[in-house]
Structures are given as structure tokens and as C-alpha cells.
Amino acid sequence: MSSYPYADRFAVHRRLPEEGLARSEVLAQLHTMAAEEDAFWETGKCSGTMYCGDHEHYHFMNDAFGLFAHVNVLQRDMCPSATKFEAEIISMTLDLQHGEAAAASGGAPCGLVTTGGTGSILHAMLAYREHGAQHRGVTRPNVIKPETAHPAFDKACHLFGIELRRAPVDPVSTGVDVDWVRDHVDDQTVALVGSACNYGYGTVDPIGALSDLALERGIGLHVDGCLGGFILPFGQELGYDIPVFDYRLEGVTSISADTHKYGYAFKGSSVLSFRTKELRNAQYFYLTDWSGGKYTSPGIEGSRSGGLIAATWAAMVQFGRQGYLHYAREIFETSFAMQDAVRSHPELRMIGHPTFLFSFTSDDFDIYHVNDFMRTRGWRFNGQQYPNALHMAVTRPQTRPGVVAAFATDLADAVDYAKAHASEAPKSGAIYGGVAGGMTSEADEFIRAVMADMLDAQSVIPAG
Ligand SMILES: Cc1ncc(COP(=O)(O)O)c(C=O)c1O
């Protein structure tokens, strides 16, 4: 599929058009692109990414967004509504995470609203680095994450000069090896990481054991609930087998939970909560002697749009607890039905003890053959490696009538196809967020090519 399907149909703007286009013309082009792109996932055959998929809800959030999109929430004297929205988003999230348990044990639960999962993880890692330096004199900070934890931790450590130690996971359960973690904690360790759940397998790390270890060693424990933070708590309430991973465990010191995933808000919002204000406050940046005035902002970003905060708040209060419970039940039941379809094939193997997201592989053939075939039927999975596996993060579009049945039928045909082509090399391979076509080049070259494809190819200035 071309990355530039519109190049032949709409003008390519390599420089600003001399005269602006009519609004109606601009909107007509946007409507065409949006409708075609929505059709891709509206089939219900796309893993993750479209967590809600309800256009009525999107219209509602667009109304909320539009009222505040032009507002800069850095100027709070002009928009006290942003203070209400932000504080309530944090408070409602802390409630789901049993913030009251943190308060009862002497904490002062609090949070930040960030721009997404990566944003929350960046702020958390920065807070641990700064807190370690301020309170323990740590000069060479390190963090220990399960190998399965999201690359945003690697990115944060890279950006902030933190050493990242990657702990192995149990190959069957996919939970982190806590003994390994214990053996690698030292006096420069500022935090441990556990996922609830991880992106790859939808499994939850042994957070209870990590919490005990963090308490024993007097260090932080960040729980990455970016993906699970707005669905696993409802799954627990519905009685599904999901271990405790929140502030009820005394060693848990921060949690990331993405409103822009199962919170059904627009992309660009997430909540990072902390057990104590001392930890959150450690990451503040301020400059008091600048000629432009005394400067401070709550996080890494400067100006932020009020639209996202308003729309996120609107989504949360409009669904309410019962709304989230309702959709969580539908998603879990759909995931379990799809997992049954996978388990009905002896050639396929489910990995770990999954939740709303499951991952499967095969010991008989390369699972990417299954992917190759499923693509011809419109399915888009996320591809994994070590071992090669496919994952399906079940979202609301899959809960629509007929999708599970189509999955079962297509999967059966895909297994037949994989068996027939087992001796050949599959066409697809592992890439985050989607499944790439044949990946033939070396990593560095590949990354540059993918980025150039996204960013440079239509530029008037030749790509360097
Ligand atoms: C477990 C987990 N953590 C972090 C992230 C990063 O979130 P974002 O893409 O919003 O930055 C993701 C994204 O899927 C995730 O699944």
C-alpha cells in the first residue's frame, strides 16, 4: 500500500498556496480522506488503536474540544475551567487506582495530565531521577524494567541520562523475573517498573512481589497502566482474574493510565498519578530570574490546548462508572471468545495468561503466514518477535455483531494456508503498531527509511 495515496487526487502543497483555499474545499478534502481511512477500521478487524470507534461519541467530544481548542491552559488566570477539568480528571483516575489506600498509609496522592503514554512515562522517569538526586544523592541513576515493558521507558532513560537495566521475563507466564530484579538493584537504583498490562502479551507483571521489593529497598515502583489503566480496574470489578496492581500495594509509587486508550478520549491525553506530592513535585522545572518573567509549567510541555483537557473530562463524566463497566464487559467477553477460537487450533499457542489483549504464536510454522493470510481478509494485527507472534488488543469495534465469527472463520482458513506454505518465507514481519511488509534492511537503515517515508518524501527541500 502506498504511503501517498492522495498524491494523484489532491494538490500536493510543497509550499504555501499563494492564495488560501476556500474553507469548503479544504473541508471537502478532509472529509474524503477521513471517510476512506475510517473505513479501514470500521470493519472491526484492526487490533488496538481505535479504542472507542463510536462516531457519536467523537462528535460529542469534538463539541467539547471546539469550545476550548484555542485556549492555552498555561494561562490559568484566563481559564479556571482547565483547573477544574484537570484536577477532576486526576481525581477520578486516582479513585480507580485506590488512591484512598495511598492516603490512608500516609501518602498524598496526586497527578499530572500529560499528552499520552510516552508523556506519562517520560514525566515519571524524570521524577524518579530528580527525586533520587534530591533525597538520596543519586548521581548515576538506574531503572529496572521487564524486557516486555514499553520502549517509552528506553526512550525516557535515553533522553534523561538514566541507565536502563532490562530484566528477563518467564517464557511461559511472561511475568518479570523478580529474583533477577532483586539481584540488580543497587544504591543508584531509583525505580523499578512493572506493566499492568504489557503491550506485547496483555499480561500483568507480578506487581505484588515488585512492590515488596521496592519497599524493602526503599525505591520507587512505577506501574505502567497506559494500556490497562482504564479497563483492568473495571475487569477486576466484574470479577475477571486480574491481580491487584494499584495503590493498595504499598510499594507502588506511581501509575500511568492513558485516557486516550480505554478512557475513550481523544489522542493526546494520559494521566500520571503519584503516591506522594514529594515525588511529583521533584520533576517541576522553573526559572525565576528570566527577563521574560518568572517561568514555570507543570510538566515538560509549555503551551497546551484546553480542548484536549475539556474533551477528556467530558468523555469521563459522560460515560461514568457504569458506562466504562458496560464496555469493559463487552471487550473482555469478546477477547475471551476470540481466545477460544485461537485455542481450538492445536497448531497455535496462546502466550501467558492474557486479558483483553492476547498474543499467539505457533510451534509448527512461522505465525507470519497466518498474518499474511489474515491481511487478505482485512485483519490488521500487531506483530511481535522473540518469538514471532501476533497480538490482538480487543477494542469496542470488535464487539460489534459478526466480528468474532469472522475471526474464527478467517483464522481457520489462515491456519490451513500457513500449513500449506510452511516451507516458504512469510511476506510480513514484526513492527510496532502494525505489521510491515518484508523487512529486509538492517535496523538503522530501516528506521531511517520508515521515518523518511513519513516525514520527507513530499518536501520541496530534497531529503538529506
Ligand atoms: C503498555 C503501554 N505503555 C506505554 C505505551 C505508550 O503509549 P503512547 O503510544 O500513548 O505514547 C503503550 C502504547 O501502546 C502501551 O501499550
PDB file of C-alpha atoms and ligand atoms in Angstrom, residues 51 115-121 148-153 155 195-200 224-228 256 258 260-261 267-270 357 391 432, ligand 1:
ATOM      1  CA  TYR A  51     -10.431   2.072  21.279  1.00  0.00           C
ATOM      2  CA  THR A 115      -0.043  14.138  26.304  1.00  0.00           C
ATOM      3  CA  GLY A 116      -0.044  10.335  26.137  1.00  0.00           C
ATOM      4  CA  GLY A 117       1.523   7.148  27.416  1.00  0.00           C
ATOM      5  CA  THR A 118       5.023   8.154  26.422  1.00  0.00           C
ATOM      6  CA  GLY A 119       4.462  11.566  28.001  1.00  0.00           C
ATOM      7  CA  SER A 120       3.406   9.967  31.303  1.00  0.00           C
ATOM      8  CA  ILE A 121       6.370   7.589  31.294  1.00  0.00           C
ATOM      9  CA  THR A 148       8.393  -6.593  27.951  1.00  0.00           C
ATOM     10  CA  ALA A 149       7.793  -3.051  29.262  1.00  0.00           C
ATOM     11  CA  HIS A 150       7.163  -0.419  26.622  1.00  0.00           C
ATOM     12  CA  PRO A 151      10.041   1.225  24.665  1.00  0.00           C
ATOM     13  CA  ALA A 152       8.913   4.574  26.120  1.00  0.00           C
ATOM     14  CA  PHE A 153      10.992   3.616  29.194  1.00  0.00           C
ATOM     15  CA  LYS A 155      13.320   6.472  25.331  1.00  0.00           C
ATOM     16  CA  SER A 195       3.296  -3.390  33.497  1.00  0.00           C
ATOM     17  CA  ALA A 196      -0.433  -3.826  34.039  1.00  0.00           C
ATOM     18  CA  CYS A 197      -0.673  -4.949  31.396  1.00  0.00           C
ATOM     19  CA  ASN A 198       2.186  -5.022  28.908  1.00  0.00           C
ATOM     20  CA  TYR A 199       1.678  -4.097  25.273  1.00  0.00           C
ATOM     21  CA  GLY A 200       3.044  -7.329  23.812  1.00  0.00           C
ATOM     22  CA  ASP A 224       2.645   1.118  33.559  1.00  0.00           C
ATOM     23  CA  GLY A 225      -1.110   1.024  33.185  1.00  0.00           C
ATOM     24  CA  CYS A 226      -1.045   3.100  29.998  1.00  0.00           C
ATOM     25  CA  LEU A 227      -2.909   0.370  28.179  1.00  0.00           C
ATOM     26  CA  GLY A 228      -4.769  -1.313  31.027  1.00  0.00           C
ATOM     27  CA  SER A 256       0.464   5.789  34.185  1.00  0.00           C
ATOM     28  CA  ASP A 258      -3.967   6.568  29.253  1.00  0.00           C
ATOM     29  CA  HIS A 260      -6.626   8.259  25.141  1.00  0.00           C
ATOM     30  CA  LYS A 261      -6.820   4.461  25.065  1.00  0.00           C
ATOM     31  CA  LYS A 267      -5.419  11.058  21.240  1.00  0.00           C
ATOM     32  CA  GLY A 268      -3.094  13.278  23.217  1.00  0.00           C
ATOM     33  CA  SER A 269      -4.098  12.645  26.816  1.00  0.00           C
ATOM     34  CA  SER A 270      -2.968  10.428  29.673  1.00  0.00           C
ATOM     35  CA  LEU A 357      -5.345  -8.332  24.760  1.00  0.00           C
ATOM     36  CA  HIS A 391      -1.308  -9.785  19.098  1.00  0.00           C
ATOM     37  CA  TYR A 432       5.318  -1.998  16.351  1.00  0.00           C
TER      38      TYR A 432
HETATM   39  C1  LIG B   1       1.734  -0.653  27.938  1.00  0.00           C
HETATM   40  C2  LIG B   1       1.990   0.606  27.165  1.00  0.00           C
HETATM   41  N1  LIG B   1       2.761   1.562  27.702  1.00  0.00           N
HETATM   42  C3  LIG B   1       3.030   2.709  27.047  1.00  0.00           C
HETATM   43  C4  LIG B   1       2.524   2.946  25.791  1.00  0.00           C
HETATM   44  C5  LIG B   1       2.878   4.226  25.069  1.00  0.00           C
HETATM   45  O1  LIG B   1       1.747   4.982  24.864  1.00  0.00           O
HETATM   46  P1  LIG B   1       1.672   6.153  23.752  1.00  0.00           P
HETATM   47  O2  LIG B   1       1.750   5.486  22.422  1.00  0.00           O
HETATM   48  O3  LIG B   1       0.362   6.776  24.053  1.00  0.00           O
HETATM   49  O4  LIG B   1       2.804   7.076  23.965  1.00  0.00           O
HETATM   50  C6  LIG B   1       1.714   1.965  25.190  1.00  0.00           C
HETATM   51  C7  LIG B   1       1.168   2.165  23.842  1.00  0.00           C
HETATM   52  O5  LIG B   1       0.525   1.319  23.282  1.00  0.00           O
HETATM   53  C8  LIG B   1       1.449   0.763  25.897  1.00  0.00           C
HETATM   54  O6  LIG B   1       0.696  -0.199  25.355  1.00  0.00           O
END
